[in-house]
CSV table of C-alpha atoms in Angstrom, one decimal:
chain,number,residue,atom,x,y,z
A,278,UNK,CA,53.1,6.1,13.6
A,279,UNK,CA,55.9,4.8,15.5
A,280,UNK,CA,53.7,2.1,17.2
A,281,UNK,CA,52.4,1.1,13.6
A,282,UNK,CA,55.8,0.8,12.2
A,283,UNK,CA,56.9,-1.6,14.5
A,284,UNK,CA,54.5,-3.7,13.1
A,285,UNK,CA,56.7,-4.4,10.5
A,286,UNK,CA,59.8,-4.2,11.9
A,287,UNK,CA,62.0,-7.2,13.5
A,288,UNK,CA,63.6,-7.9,16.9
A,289,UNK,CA,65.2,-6.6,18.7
A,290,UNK,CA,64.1,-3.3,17.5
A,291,UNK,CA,60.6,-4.6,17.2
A,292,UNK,CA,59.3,-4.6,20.9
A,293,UNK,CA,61.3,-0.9,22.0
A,294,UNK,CA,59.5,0.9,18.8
A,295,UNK,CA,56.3,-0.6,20.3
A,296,UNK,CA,56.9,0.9,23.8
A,297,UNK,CA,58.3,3.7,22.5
A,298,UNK,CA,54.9,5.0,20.4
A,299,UNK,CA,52.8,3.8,23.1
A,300,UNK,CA,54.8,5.7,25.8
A,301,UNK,CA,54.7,8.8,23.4
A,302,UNK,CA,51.0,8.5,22.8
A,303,UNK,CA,50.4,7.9,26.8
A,304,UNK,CA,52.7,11.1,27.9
A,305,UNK,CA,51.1,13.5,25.1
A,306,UNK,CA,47.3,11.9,25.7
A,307,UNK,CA,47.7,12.5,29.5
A,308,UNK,CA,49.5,16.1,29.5
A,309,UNK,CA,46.6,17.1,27.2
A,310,UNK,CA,43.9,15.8,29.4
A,311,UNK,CA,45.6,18.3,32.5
A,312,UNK,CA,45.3,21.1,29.7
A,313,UNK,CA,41.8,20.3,29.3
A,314,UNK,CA,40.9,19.8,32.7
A,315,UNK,CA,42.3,22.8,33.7
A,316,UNK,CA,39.2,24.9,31.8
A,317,UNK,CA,36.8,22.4,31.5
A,318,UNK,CA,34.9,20.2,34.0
A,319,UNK,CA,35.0,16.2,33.3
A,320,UNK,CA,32.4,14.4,35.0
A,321,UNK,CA,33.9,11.7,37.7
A,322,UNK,CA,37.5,13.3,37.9
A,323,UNK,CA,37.9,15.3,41.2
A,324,UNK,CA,39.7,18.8,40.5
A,325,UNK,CA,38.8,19.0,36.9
A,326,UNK,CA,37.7,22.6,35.7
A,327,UNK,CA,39.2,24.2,38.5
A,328,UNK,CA,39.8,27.6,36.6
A,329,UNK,CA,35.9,28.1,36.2
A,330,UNK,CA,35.7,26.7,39.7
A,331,UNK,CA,37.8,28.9,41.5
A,332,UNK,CA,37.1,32.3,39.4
A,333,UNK,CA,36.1,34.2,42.8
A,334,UNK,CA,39.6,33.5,44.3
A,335,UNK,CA,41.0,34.5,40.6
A,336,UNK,CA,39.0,38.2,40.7
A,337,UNK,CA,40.6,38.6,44.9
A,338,UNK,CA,43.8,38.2,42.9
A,339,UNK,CA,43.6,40.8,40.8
A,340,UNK,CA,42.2,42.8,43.3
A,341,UNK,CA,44.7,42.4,45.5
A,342,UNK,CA,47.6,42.6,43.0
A,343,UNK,CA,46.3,45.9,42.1
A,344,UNK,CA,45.4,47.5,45.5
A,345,UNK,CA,48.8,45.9,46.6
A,346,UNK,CA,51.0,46.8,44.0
A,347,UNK,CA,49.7,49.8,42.6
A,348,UNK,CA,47.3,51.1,44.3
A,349,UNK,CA,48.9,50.8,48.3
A,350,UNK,CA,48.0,53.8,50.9
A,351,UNK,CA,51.9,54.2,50.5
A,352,UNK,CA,52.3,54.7,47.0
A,353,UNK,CA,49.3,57.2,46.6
A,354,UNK,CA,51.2,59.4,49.2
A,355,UNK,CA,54.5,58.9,47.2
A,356,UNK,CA,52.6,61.0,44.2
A,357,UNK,CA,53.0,63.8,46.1
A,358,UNK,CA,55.6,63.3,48.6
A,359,UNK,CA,59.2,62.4,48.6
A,360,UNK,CA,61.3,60.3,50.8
A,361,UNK,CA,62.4,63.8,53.1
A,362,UNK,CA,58.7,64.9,53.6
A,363,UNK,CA,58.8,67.5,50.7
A,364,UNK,CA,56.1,68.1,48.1
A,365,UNK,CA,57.0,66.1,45.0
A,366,UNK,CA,57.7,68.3,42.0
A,367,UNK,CA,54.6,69.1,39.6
A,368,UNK,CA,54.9,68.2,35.9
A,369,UNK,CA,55.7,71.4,33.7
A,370,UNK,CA,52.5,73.7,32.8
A,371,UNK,CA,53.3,75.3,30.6
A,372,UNK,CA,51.7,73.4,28.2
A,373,UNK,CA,48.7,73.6,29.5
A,374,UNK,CA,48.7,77.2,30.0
A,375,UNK,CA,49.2,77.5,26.8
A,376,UNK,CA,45.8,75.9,25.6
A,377,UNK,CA,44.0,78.0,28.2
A,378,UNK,CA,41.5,80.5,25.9
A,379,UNK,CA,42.4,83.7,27.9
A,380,UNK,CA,39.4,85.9,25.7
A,381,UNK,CA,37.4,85.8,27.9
A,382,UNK,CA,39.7,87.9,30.3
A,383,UNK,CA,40.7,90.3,27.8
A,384,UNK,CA,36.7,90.9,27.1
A,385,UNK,CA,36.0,91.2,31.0
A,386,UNK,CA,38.9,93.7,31.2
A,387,UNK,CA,37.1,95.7,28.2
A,388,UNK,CA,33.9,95.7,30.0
A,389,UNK,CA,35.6,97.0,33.4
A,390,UNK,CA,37.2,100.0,31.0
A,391,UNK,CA,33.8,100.4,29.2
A,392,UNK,CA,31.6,100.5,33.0
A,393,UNK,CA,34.7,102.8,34.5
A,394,UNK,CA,35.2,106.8,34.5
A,395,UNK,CA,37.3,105.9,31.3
A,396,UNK,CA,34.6,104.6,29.2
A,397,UNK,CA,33.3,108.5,27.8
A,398,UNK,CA,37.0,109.3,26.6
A,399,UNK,CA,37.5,106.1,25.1
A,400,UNK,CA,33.9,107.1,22.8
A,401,UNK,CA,35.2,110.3,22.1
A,402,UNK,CA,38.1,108.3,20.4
A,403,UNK,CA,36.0,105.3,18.2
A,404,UNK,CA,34.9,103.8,21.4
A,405,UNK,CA,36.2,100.2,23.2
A,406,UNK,CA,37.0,99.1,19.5
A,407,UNK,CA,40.0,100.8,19.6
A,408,UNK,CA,41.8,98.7,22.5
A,409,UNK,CA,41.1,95.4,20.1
A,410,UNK,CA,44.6,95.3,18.6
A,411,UNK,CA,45.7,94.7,22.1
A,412,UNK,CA,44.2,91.6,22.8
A,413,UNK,CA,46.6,89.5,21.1
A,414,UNK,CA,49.5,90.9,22.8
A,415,UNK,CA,47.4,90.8,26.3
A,416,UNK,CA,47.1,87.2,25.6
A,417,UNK,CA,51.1,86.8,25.1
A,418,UNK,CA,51.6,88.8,28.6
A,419,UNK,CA,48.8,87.0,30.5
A,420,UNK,CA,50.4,83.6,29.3
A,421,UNK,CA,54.1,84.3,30.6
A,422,UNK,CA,52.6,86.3,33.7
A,423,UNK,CA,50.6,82.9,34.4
A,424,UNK,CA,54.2,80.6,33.5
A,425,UNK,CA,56.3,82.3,35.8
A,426,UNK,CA,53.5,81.8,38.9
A,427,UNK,CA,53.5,78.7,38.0
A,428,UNK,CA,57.3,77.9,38.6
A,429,UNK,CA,57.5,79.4,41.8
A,430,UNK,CA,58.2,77.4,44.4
A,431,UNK,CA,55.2,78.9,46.4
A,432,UNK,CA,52.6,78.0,44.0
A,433,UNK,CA,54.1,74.1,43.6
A,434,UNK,CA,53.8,73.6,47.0
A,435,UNK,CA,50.5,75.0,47.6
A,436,UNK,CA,49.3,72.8,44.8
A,437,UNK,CA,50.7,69.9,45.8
A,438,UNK,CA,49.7,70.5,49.4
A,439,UNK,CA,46.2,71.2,48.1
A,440,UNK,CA,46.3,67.6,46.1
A,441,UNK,CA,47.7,66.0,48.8
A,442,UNK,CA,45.1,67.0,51.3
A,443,UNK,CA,42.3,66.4,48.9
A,444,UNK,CA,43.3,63.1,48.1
A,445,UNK,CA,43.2,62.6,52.0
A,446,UNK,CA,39.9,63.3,52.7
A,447,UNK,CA,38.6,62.0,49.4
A,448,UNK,CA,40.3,58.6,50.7
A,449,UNK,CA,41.6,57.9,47.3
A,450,UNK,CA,42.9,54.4,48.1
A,451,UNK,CA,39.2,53.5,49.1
A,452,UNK,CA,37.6,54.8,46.0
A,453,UNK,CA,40.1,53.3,43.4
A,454,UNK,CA,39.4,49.8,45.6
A,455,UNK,CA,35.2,50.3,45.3
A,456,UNK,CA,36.1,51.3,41.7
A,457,UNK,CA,38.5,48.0,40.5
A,458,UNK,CA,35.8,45.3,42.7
A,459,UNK,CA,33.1,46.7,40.6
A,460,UNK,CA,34.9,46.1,37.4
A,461,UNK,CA,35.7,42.9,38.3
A,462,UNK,CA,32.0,41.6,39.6
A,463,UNK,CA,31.9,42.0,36.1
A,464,UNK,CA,33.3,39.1,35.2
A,465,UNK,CA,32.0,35.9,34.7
A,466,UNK,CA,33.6,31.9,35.0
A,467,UNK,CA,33.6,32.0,31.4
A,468,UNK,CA,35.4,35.2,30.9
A,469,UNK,CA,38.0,34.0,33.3
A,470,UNK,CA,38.4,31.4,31.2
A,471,UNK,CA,38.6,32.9,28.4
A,472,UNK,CA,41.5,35.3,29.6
A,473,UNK,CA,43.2,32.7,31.0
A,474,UNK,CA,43.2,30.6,28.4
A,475,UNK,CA,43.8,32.7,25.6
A,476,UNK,CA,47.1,34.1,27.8
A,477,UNK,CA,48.5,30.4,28.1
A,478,UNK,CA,46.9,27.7,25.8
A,479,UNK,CA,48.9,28.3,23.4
A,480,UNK,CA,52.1,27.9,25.2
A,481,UNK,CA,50.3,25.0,27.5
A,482,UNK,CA,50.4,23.4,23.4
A,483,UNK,CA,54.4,22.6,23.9
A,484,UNK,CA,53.3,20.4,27.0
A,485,UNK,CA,51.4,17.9,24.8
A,486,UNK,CA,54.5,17.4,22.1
A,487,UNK,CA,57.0,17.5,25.2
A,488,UNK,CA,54.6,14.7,26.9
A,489,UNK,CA,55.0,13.0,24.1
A,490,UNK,CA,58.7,13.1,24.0
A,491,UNK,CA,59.5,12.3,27.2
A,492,UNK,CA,57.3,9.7,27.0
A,493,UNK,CA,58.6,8.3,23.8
A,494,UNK,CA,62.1,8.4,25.2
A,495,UNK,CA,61.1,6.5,28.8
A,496,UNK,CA,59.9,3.7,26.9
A,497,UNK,CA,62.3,3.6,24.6
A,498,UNK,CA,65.4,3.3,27.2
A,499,UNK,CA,62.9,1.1,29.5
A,500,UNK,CA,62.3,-1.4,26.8
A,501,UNK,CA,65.8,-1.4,25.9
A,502,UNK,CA,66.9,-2.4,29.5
A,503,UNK,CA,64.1,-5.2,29.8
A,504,UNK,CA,65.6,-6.0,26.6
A,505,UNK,CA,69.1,-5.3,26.7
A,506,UNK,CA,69.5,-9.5,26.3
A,507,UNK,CA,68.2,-9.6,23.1
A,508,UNK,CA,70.6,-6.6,21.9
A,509,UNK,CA,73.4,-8.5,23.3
A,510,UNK,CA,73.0,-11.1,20.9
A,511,UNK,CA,72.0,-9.3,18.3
């Protein structure tokens, strides 16, 4: 538009409105040809599509940023140890203990009573019936006796120990690694495109108008210096 307008317009202004648009055009034109090339291959220009291209070295990225950063021998040791050697402390378990279904205890300790010596004077009194009412309040006991193991400092570092040394001879570090390079042999040049392009094409967008500005002002200032006679008299 600003190209077109100086059709119309007179010197001096005439020939820096010209360079202007055309520098403008050129800046936003080229920045949007290294957006495109970036994802897409153009036939005769060397290092075009070199996303797509380069997608193996993109999934050893990830890998590595993973296994690096989250994943390292180091930090799957640190789950379970701190800094002095000690066994990290276990999350509260309560909560869980508290979802645990404890009737099937209560009816195993009915059929020990029922099998024992006990079981013929219980019949004589309405049978093992009569020791139902208590299985709510066995349930109560049996979850506070269950808490309180549970917070002693015994049974945290037993299970931590018990984690710890599992996850040693499980090799956890290995597994999680075998687990994240399958995930990504799923992926294919065009999903790596994809993701990558739909995390920064939209921002990549700005470098086009920005292009175009810088480009608009370069002319502008060069055409007024190869110019700057005309201005003078003018």
């Amino acid at each position: 538009m600003v190209t077109l307008s100086s059709i119309w317009i007179v010197d001096p202004w005439k020939q820096p409105l010209l360079q202007t648009g055309l520098f403008a055009l050129s800046g936003a034109v080229t920045n949007w040809l290294a957006i495109h090339m970036l994802f897409e291959r153009v036939p005769g220009l060397y290092g075009s599509g070199i996303i797509p291209l380069h997608f193996e070295d993109f999934k050893r990225g990830i890998h590595d940023l993973i296994m690096k950063q989250f994943f390292s021998k180091e930090h799957v040791e640190r789950l379970f140890m701190t800094e002095n050697g000690k066994t990290e402390e276990l999350p509260d378990m309560t909560p869980l203990i508290q979802k645990i279904d404890l009737n099937p205890a209560f009816d195993s300790l009915l059929n020990v009573i029922e099998q024992s010596s006990f079981g013929p004077m219980l019949g004589m009194v309405g049978g093992i019936q009569v020791l139902q009412p208590m299985r709510q309040p066995f349930q109560e006991k049996m979850q506070q006796c269950l808490t309180d193991i549970s917070e002693t400092d015994t049974f945290r570092r037993g299970v931590s120990d018990l984690i710890l040394e599992h996850s040693k001879q499980e090799n956890i570090h290995e597994k999680v690694s075998v687990i994240v390079q399958k995930r990504l042999e799923e992926l294919t040049p065009g999903m790596v495109k994809d993701i990558i392009e739909r995390m920064i094409a939209e921002h990549l967008g700005w470098l086009v108008v920005w292009g175009g500005v810088f480009g608009g002002l370069i002319g502008l200032f060069s055409s007024i210096i190869l110019n700057q006679n005309q201005f003078l008299q003018w």
